[in-house]
């Protein structure tokens, strides 16, 4: 198929991940004119444009910024580097192969195709909708996802309501509890199904505790009253089986119910492309280069796994941009390996090449829900490799244990581990090279002995 346009690297998504990946690709040898960012919104910056609270940029820029300020820093970088981008443009299909064909549409050009040597998936994530939560009751006005309410208040200048109940304690819900309060609304309660919060500890303190908003763990909404508009919401405590406990019902009069019940990576395009998906994260399975199971297709940011800090998104996207640039500049991974081996003064024998193609599997076990990446090719990795993961419960005074081939390599004590906060371990390339016949690396939690 002959494409209408060509680019070496096409980046799908112009949010923080896409912008950082584009800048990194330029810095790592890909000409700016050979990169193309495709964004479906009318502006770059993604979800950060509606996140007007501060707390962004502490890791990336060593200062505290609002979401729009953080996004603008990267927009300025991309514009200074003269990276082309398309706005108000929808990607409808991506086909695999040595050359990827990206089918897109917009009002100006209609339908057209772009041929690319590599694709970086940076589409972000979306909120879990109410329909997926099976809440009984009518479907009256006044029920919003927290992100929709955030857009109404921060972008459109409209208040969703004045008496609010929030279901779910994800970070967006916590932040909107504070935002609605500052705008004059009364947030009556935040109910969380799980026995722990899904948000950052700092957001619980700054957004709920500082404003006297109660957080009820192991509670959920069991009834919504009202036909035209929400009039009241009933919550109840849930047991270990997540079912409501009779006799624990509480009813709150309200005109608004906000849902902050989790985020889902935006991966319809990934699935169409045939990318192997992780059942835990709902994002692609990637290796140390953030490359998916489809050669030349990379993923980063919230489309890969949901992050708690945008600084980590940018860091991950920078790595993806570097690896994509390395891939397209060399043409294929065997050439990348040969070039790296020669620069290090190593013989790139056929045996070494074969070994480089056999990845080390990273296993998540005993409290660790998943890892990113899922595999490592030693010869493609940097000198230091970050492995990010989340735990499935709250652990106190536990240890993060790293096993090489089922033997303990390293153990690190942690005062607290919680599902709402991403964790990481760092591995040295030299340690992996020194390990005999290394086939698996296991990341697990070891709890402290009970008295």
Coordinates of C-alpha atoms in Angstrom, one line a residue:
X1 CA 0.0 0.0 0.0
X2 CA 1.3 3.4 -1.0
X3 CA 0.9 6.0 1.8
X4 CA 0.1 9.6 1.3
X5 CA 2.8 10.8 3.7
X6 CA 5.9 9.4 5.3
X7 CA 7.6 9.8 8.7
X8 CA 10.3 7.8 10.5
X9 CA 8.5 8.0 13.8
X10 CA 4.8 8.6 14.3
X11 CA 3.7 9.4 17.9
X12 CA 0.0 8.9 18.6
X13 CA -1.0 11.3 21.3
X14 CA 0.1 14.8 22.1
X15 CA -0.1 14.7 25.9
X16 CA 2.9 14.7 28.3
X17 CA 4.0 11.2 27.1
X18 CA 3.9 12.0 23.4
X19 CA 5.6 15.4 23.8
X20 CA 8.4 14.0 25.9
X21 CA 8.9 11.1 23.5
X22 CA 9.1 13.4 20.5
X23 CA 11.7 15.7 22.2
X24 CA 13.8 12.6 23.2
X25 CA 13.7 11.2 19.7
X26 CA 15.1 14.5 18.4
X27 CA 17.8 14.6 21.0
X28 CA 18.8 11.0 20.1
X29 CA 19.5 11.6 16.4
X30 CA 16.1 11.6 14.6
X31 CA 15.6 14.8 12.6
X32 CA 12.6 16.7 13.8
X33 CA 11.0 16.7 10.3
X34 CA 11.0 12.9 10.4
X35 CA 8.8 12.8 13.4
X36 CA 5.0 13.4 13.5
X37 CA 2.8 13.9 16.5
X38 CA -0.9 13.1 16.0
X39 CA -3.3 14.6 18.6
X40 CA -7.1 14.3 18.5
X41 CA -7.8 17.4 20.6
X42 CA -7.5 21.0 19.3
X43 CA -4.4 21.7 21.5
X44 CA -1.4 19.8 22.7
X45 CA -0.9 19.0 26.3
X46 CA -3.5 16.3 26.9
X47 CA -5.3 16.0 30.3
X48 CA -2.8 18.4 31.9
X49 CA -4.7 21.3 30.4
X50 CA -7.6 20.8 32.9
X51 CA -5.4 20.0 35.9
X52 CA -5.0 23.5 37.2
X53 CA -3.7 22.4 40.7
X54 CA 0.0 22.4 41.5
X55 CA 2.3 19.6 42.4
X56 CA 3.6 18.8 38.9
X57 CA 7.3 19.0 37.8
X58 CA 9.1 18.5 41.1
X59 CA 11.1 15.6 39.6
X60 CA 11.4 16.9 36.0
X61 CA 12.0 20.6 36.5
X62 CA 12.8 20.8 40.2
X63 CA 10.0 23.2 40.8
X64 CA 6.3 23.0 41.5
X65 CA 4.1 23.7 38.5
X66 CA 0.4 23.5 37.6
X67 CA -0.7 21.0 35.0
X68 CA -1.0 23.6 32.1
X69 CA 2.4 25.1 33.1
X70 CA 4.0 21.6 33.0
X71 CA 2.5 20.8 29.6
X72 CA 3.5 24.2 28.2
X73 CA 7.2 23.5 29.1
X74 CA 7.1 20.5 26.8
X75 CA 5.0 22.2 24.2
X76 CA 7.6 25.0 24.0
X77 CA 10.4 22.4 23.7
X78 CA 8.7 20.6 20.8
X79 CA 7.9 23.8 19.0
X80 CA 11.5 25.1 19.4
X81 CA 12.7 21.8 18.0
X82 CA 10.2 22.3 15.1
X83 CA 8.6 18.8 15.5
X84 CA 5.5 18.6 13.2
X85 CA 2.1 17.8 14.7
X86 CA -1.4 17.4 13.6
X87 CA -4.3 18.6 15.8
X88 CA -8.0 17.6 15.6
X89 CA -6.8 14.4 13.9
X90 CA -8.1 10.9 14.7
X91 CA -6.1 7.8 14.1
X92 CA -8.6 5.1 12.9
X93 CA -6.2 2.2 12.2
X94 CA -2.5 1.1 12.4
X95 CA -1.2 -1.8 10.4
X96 CA 1.8 -3.9 11.4
X97 CA 4.8 -4.7 9.2
X98 CA 8.3 -3.5 8.6
X99 CA 6.6 -0.3 7.5
X100 CA 3.6 0.8 9.6
X101 CA 0.6 2.3 7.9
X102 CA -1.3 4.8 10.1
X103 CA -4.8 5.7 8.8
X104 CA -6.0 9.1 10.0
X105 CA -8.8 11.6 9.5
X106 CA -9.4 15.3 10.1
X107 CA -11.6 18.1 8.8
X108 CA -8.9 19.7 6.7
X109 CA -7.4 16.7 4.8
X110 CA -10.1 14.1 5.1
X111 CA -8.9 10.5 5.2
X112 CA -5.2 9.9 4.5
X113 CA -2.4 7.5 5.4
X114 CA 1.1 7.9 6.8
X115 CA 3.9 5.4 6.4
X116 CA 6.3 5.1 9.4
X117 CA 9.3 3.0 10.4
X118 CA 8.2 3.1 14.1
X119 CA 5.2 4.1 16.1
X120 CA 5.0 5.3 19.7
X121 CA 1.7 4.7 21.4
X122 CA 1.0 7.6 23.8
X123 CA -2.8 7.8 23.9
X124 CA -3.2 8.1 27.6
X125 CA -6.1 6.6 29.5
X126 CA -9.8 7.2 30.2
X127 CA -12.0 6.9 33.2
X128 CA -13.9 3.8 34.1
X129 CA -17.6 4.7 33.3
X130 CA -20.6 4.3 35.6
X131 CA -22.0 1.6 33.4
X132 CA -19.1 -0.7 34.3
X133 CA -19.9 -0.3 38.0
X134 CA -23.4 -1.9 38.1
X135 CA -24.8 0.7 40.5
X136 CA -28.6 0.2 41.0
X137 CA -31.1 3.0 40.7
X138 CA -32.3 5.4 38.0
X139 CA -30.1 7.3 35.5
X140 CA -30.8 10.9 36.6
X141 CA -28.8 14.0 35.8
X142 CA -26.0 14.8 38.2
X143 CA -23.8 11.7 37.8
X144 CA -20.4 12.5 36.3
X145 CA -17.0 11.0 36.2
X146 CA -14.5 13.0 38.2
X147 CA -12.6 14.0 35.1
X148 CA -15.7 15.3 33.4
X149 CA -16.5 17.4 36.4
X150 CA -12.9 18.6 36.5
X151 CA -13.3 19.8 32.8
X152 CA -16.6 21.5 33.6
X153 CA -15.2 23.5 36.5
X154 CA -11.6 24.2 35.2
X155 CA -12.1 24.6 31.5
X156 CA -15.7 25.5 30.9
X157 CA -16.4 27.4 34.2
X158 CA -19.5 25.4 35.1
X159 CA -20.4 23.8 38.4
X160 CA -21.8 20.3 38.2
X161 CA -23.6 20.7 41.5
X162 CA -23.5 21.9 45.1
X163 CA -24.0 18.9 47.3
X164 CA -21.6 16.1 46.3
X165 CA -20.9 12.5 47.1
X166 CA -17.8 10.9 45.6
X167 CA -17.5 7.2 44.9
X168 CA -13.9 6.1 44.7
X169 CA -10.7 7.6 46.1
X170 CA -8.6 7.8 43.0
X171 CA -6.4 10.9 42.7
X172 CA -8.8 12.7 40.4
X173 CA -11.7 12.2 42.8
X174 CA -9.6 13.4 45.8
X175 CA -8.5 16.5 43.9
X176 CA -12.1 17.2 42.8
X177 CA -13.3 16.9 46.4
X178 CA -11.0 19.8 47.2
X179 CA -11.8 21.7 44.0
X180 CA -15.6 21.5 44.5
X181 CA -15.2 22.6 48.1
X182 CA -13.1 25.6 47.1
X183 CA -15.8 26.5 44.6
X184 CA -18.5 26.6 47.3
X185 CA -19.9 23.1 47.1
X186 CA -20.4 20.8 50.1
X187 CA -18.7 17.4 49.6
X188 CA -20.4 15.2 52.1
X189 CA -18.4 11.9 51.9
X190 CA -15.9 10.0 49.8
X191 CA -16.7 6.3 49.7
X192 CA -14.1 3.7 48.7
X193 CA -14.9 0.1 47.9
X194 CA -11.5 -1.2 48.9
X195 CA -10.0 -1.2 52.4
X196 CA -7.4 1.3 51.2
X197 CA -7.4 4.5 49.1
X198 CA -6.5 4.3 45.5
X199 CA -4.8 7.8 45.6
X200 CA -1.6 9.3 46.8
X201 CA -1.2 9.8 50.6
X202 CA -0.5 13.5 50.1
X203 CA -3.8 13.9 48.2
X204 CA -5.7 12.3 51.0
X205 CA -4.2 14.7 53.5
X206 CA -4.3 17.9 51.3
X207 CA -7.7 17.3 49.7
X208 CA -9.7 15.5 52.3
X209 CA -8.2 15.8 55.8
X210 CA -7.4 19.6 55.4
X211 CA -11.1 20.2 54.5
X212 CA -12.7 17.8 57.0
X213 CA -14.1 15.6 54.3
X214 CA -14.7 12.1 55.5
X215 CA -13.2 9.1 53.7
X216 CA -15.1 5.8 54.3
X217 CA -13.1 2.8 53.3
X218 CA -14.8 -0.5 52.5
X219 CA -18.0 1.3 51.5
X220 CA -19.8 1.6 48.2
X221 CA -22.9 3.1 46.7
X222 CA -25.9 0.8 46.8
X223 CA -28.7 3.1 45.6
X224 CA -29.2 6.3 43.7
X225 CA -32.5 8.2 44.4
X226 CA -34.0 10.7 42.0
X227 CA -35.5 10.5 38.5
X228 CA -34.8 13.8 36.8
X229 CA -31.9 14.8 39.1
X230 CA -29.9 13.0 41.8
X231 CA -31.7 13.6 45.1
X232 CA -29.8 11.3 47.4
X233 CA -27.3 8.5 47.5
X234 CA -27.2 5.5 49.8
X235 CA -23.8 3.9 50.7
X236 CA -23.1 0.8 52.8
X237 CA -20.2 -1.0 54.2
X238 CA -18.9 -4.0 52.3
X239 CA -17.4 -7.2 53.7
X240 CA -14.4 -9.1 52.5
X241 CA -16.5 -10.5 49.7
X242 CA -17.2 -6.9 48.5
X243 CA -20.9 -7.3 49.1
X244 CA -22.9 -4.8 51.2
X245 CA -23.4 -5.6 54.9
X246 CA -27.1 -5.3 55.9
X247 CA -27.7 -2.7 58.5
X248 CA -24.8 -0.4 57.6
X249 CA -26.7 1.8 55.1
X250 CA -26.3 5.6 55.2
X251 CA -28.2 8.0 53.0
X252 CA -26.8 11.4 52.0
X253 CA -29.0 14.0 50.3
X254 CA -27.1 15.4 47.3
X255 CA -27.5 16.7 43.8
X256 CA -24.3 15.3 42.4
X257 CA -22.5 12.0 42.4
X258 CA -18.9 11.9 41.1
X259 CA -17.3 8.7 40.1
X260 CA -13.5 8.2 40.6
X261 CA -13.4 4.5 40.1
X262 CA -10.2 3.9 38.2
X263 CA -8.5 4.6 34.9
X264 CA -8.2 2.4 31.9
X265 CA -5.4 2.7 29.3
X266 CA -6.8 3.8 26.0
X267 CA -5.7 0.7 24.0
X268 CA -8.3 0.1 21.2
X269 CA -5.6 0.9 18.6
X270 CA -3.1 -1.4 20.4
X271 CA -5.6 -4.3 20.3
X272 CA -6.3 -3.7 16.6
X273 CA -2.6 -3.8 15.9
X274 CA -2.3 -7.2 17.5
X275 CA -0.1 -6.0 20.4
X276 CA 0.1 -8.5 23.3
X277 CA -1.8 -7.0 26.3
X278 CA -1.2 -7.3 30.1
X279 CA -4.4 -8.5 31.8
X280 CA -3.5 -6.6 35.0
X281 CA -2.7 -3.2 33.5
X282 CA -4.9 -3.4 30.4
X283 CA -1.8 -2.0 28.6
X284 CA 0.8 -3.5 26.3
X285 CA 3.4 -6.0 27.4
X286 CA 6.8 -4.3 26.8
X287 CA 10.5 -5.1 27.0
X288 CA 13.4 -3.0 28.4
X289 CA 13.2 -0.7 25.3
X290 CA 9.4 -0.1 25.9
X291 CA 8.8 -2.0 22.7
X292 CA 5.6 -4.0 22.4
X293 CA 5.3 -7.5 20.9
X294 CA 5.0 -5.8 17.5
X295 CA 8.5 -4.9 16.3
X296 CA 8.9 -1.1 16.0
X297 CA 5.9 -0.3 18.0
X298 CA 6.6 1.3 21.4
X299 CA 4.4 2.4 24.3
X300 CA 4.8 4.8 27.1
X301 CA 2.8 6.8 29.7
X302 CA -0.7 6.0 30.8
X303 CA -1.5 3.9 27.7
X304 CA 1.1 1.5 29.1
X305 CA 0.1 1.5 32.7
X306 CA -1.6 4.2 34.9
X307 CA 1.0 6.4 36.6
X308 CA 0.6 8.4 39.8
X309 CA 3.0 11.2 38.8
X310 CA 3.2 12.9 35.4
X311 CA 7.0 13.3 36.0
X312 CA 7.3 9.5 35.8
X313 CA 5.3 9.6 32.5
X314 CA 7.7 12.1 31.0
X315 CA 10.7 10.0 32.2
X316 CA 9.3 6.8 30.7
X317 CA 8.4 8.6 27.5
X318 CA 11.9 10.0 27.2
X319 CA 13.2 6.4 27.3
X320 CA 10.7 5.3 24.7
X321 CA 11.7 8.2 22.4
X322 CA 15.3 7.3 22.7
X323 CA 14.7 3.6 22.0
X324 CA 12.5 4.4 19.0
X325 CA 15.2 6.8 17.6
X326 CA 17.8 4.1 18.1
X327 CA 15.5 1.6 16.3
X328 CA 14.8 3.7 13.2
X329 CA 18.3 5.0 12.9
X330 CA 19.8 1.5 12.9
X331 CA 17.0 0.0 10.8
X332 CA 16.6 -3.2 13.0
X333 CA 17.6 -4.5 16.4
X334 CA 20.3 -6.7 15.1
X335 CA 22.0 -3.6 13.8
X336 CA 21.4 -1.8 17.1
X337 CA 23.1 -4.7 18.8
X338 CA 26.0 -4.8 16.4
X339 CA 26.6 -1.1 16.7
X340 CA 26.5 -1.2 20.5
X341 CA 28.8 -4.2 20.7
X342 CA 31.4 -2.5 18.4
X343 CA 31.3 0.7 20.4
X344 CA 31.9 -1.3 23.6
X345 CA 34.8 -3.2 21.9
X346 CA 32.9 -6.5 22.0
X347 CA 32.8 -9.1 19.2
X348 CA 29.2 -9.3 17.8
X349 CA 29.4 -13.1 17.1
X350 CA 26.4 -15.0 15.9
X351 CA 26.2 -16.8 19.2
X352 CA 26.1 -13.4 21.0
X353 CA 23.4 -12.2 18.7
X354 CA 21.3 -15.3 19.3
X355 CA 21.7 -14.8 23.1
X356 CA 20.7 -11.2 22.8
X357 CA 17.4 -12.3 21.2
X358 CA 16.4 -14.4 24.2
X359 CA 14.9 -12.1 26.8
X360 CA 15.0 -12.5 30.6
X361 CA 11.4 -12.9 31.9
X362 CA 10.4 -10.6 34.8
X363 CA 7.9 -12.3 37.1
X364 CA 5.5 -10.4 39.5
X365 CA 4.6 -12.5 42.5
X366 CA 3.6 -12.5 46.2
X367 CA 1.9 -9.1 46.4
X368 CA 3.4 -7.5 43.2
X369 CA 0.6 -7.2 40.7
X370 CA 2.7 -6.4 37.5
X371 CA 6.0 -5.0 36.3
X372 CA 7.0 -2.7 33.5
X373 CA 8.9 -3.9 31.6
X374 CA 8.0 -7.6 31.5
X375 CA 11.2 -8.8 29.8
X376 CA 14.8 -7.6 29.4
X377 CA 17.3 -8.1 26.6
X378 CA 20.6 -7.6 28.4
X379 CA 22.4 -6.3 25.3
X380 CA 19.7 -3.7 24.6
X381 CA 19.3 -2.3 28.1
X382 CA 21.0 0.8 29.5
X383 CA 23.6 0.5 32.3
X384 CA 20.7 1.1 34.8
X385 CA 17.2 -0.4 34.2
X386 CA 14.2 0.8 36.2
X387 CA 11.5 -1.7 36.8
X388 CA 8.2 -0.1 38.0
X389 CA 5.4 -2.0 39.7
X390 CA 2.4 -1.7 42.0
X391 CA 1.4 -3.9 44.9
X392 CA -2.0 -5.4 45.5
X393 CA -2.5 -4.5 49.1
X394 CA -1.1 -2.3 51.9
X395 CA 2.1 -3.7 53.4
X396 CA 3.9 -2.2 56.5
X397 CA 7.5 -2.9 57.3
X398 CA 7.8 -5.3 54.4
X399 CA 10.6 -6.0 52.0
X400 CA 10.8 -5.8 48.2
X401 CA 12.8 -8.9 47.2
X402 CA 14.5 -9.4 43.8
X403 CA 15.3 -13.0 42.9
X404 CA 17.6 -14.1 40.1
X405 CA 16.6 -17.6 39.0
X406 CA 14.6 -18.2 42.3
X407 CA 17.6 -17.2 44.4
X408 CA 17.5 -13.9 46.4
X409 CA 19.7 -11.3 44.7
X410 CA 18.7 -8.3 46.8
X411 CA 16.1 -7.3 49.5
X412 CA 15.1 -3.8 50.3
X413 CA 13.0 -2.9 53.4
X414 CA 10.1 -0.5 53.0
X415 CA 8.2 1.2 55.8
X416 CA 4.9 1.1 53.8
X417 CA 3.8 -0.1 50.4
X418 CA 0.3 0.9 49.0
X419 CA -1.5 0.2 45.8
X420 CA -2.0 3.9 45.1
X421 CA 1.7 4.6 44.9
X422 CA 4.0 3.2 42.2
X423 CA 7.2 1.6 43.3
X424 CA 10.4 0.9 41.5
X425 CA 13.6 -1.1 41.7
X426 CA 16.8 -0.4 39.7
X427 CA 19.0 -3.1 38.2
X428 CA 22.5 -2.8 37.0
X429 CA 23.4 -4.2 33.6
X430 CA 26.7 -5.5 35.1
X431 CA 24.8 -7.5 37.7
X432 CA 22.7 -9.2 35.0
X433 CA 25.7 -10.0 32.9
X434 CA 27.5 -11.5 35.9
X435 CA 24.6 -13.8 36.8
X436 CA 25.1 -17.3 35.4
X437 CA 22.4 -18.5 33.0
X438 CA 19.9 -15.8 34.1
X439 CA 16.5 -16.7 32.8
X440 CA 14.0 -15.1 35.3
X441 CA 14.0 -12.1 37.6
X442 CA 11.2 -12.2 40.2
X443 CA 9.9 -9.1 42.1
X444 CA 8.0 -10.0 45.2
X445 CA 6.9 -8.7 48.6
X446 CA 8.1 -10.4 51.8
X447 CA 6.1 -9.5 54.9
X448 CA 7.8 -9.0 58.2
X449 CA 7.3 -11.9 60.7
X450 CA 4.3 -11.5 62.9
X451 CA 4.8 -11.5 66.7

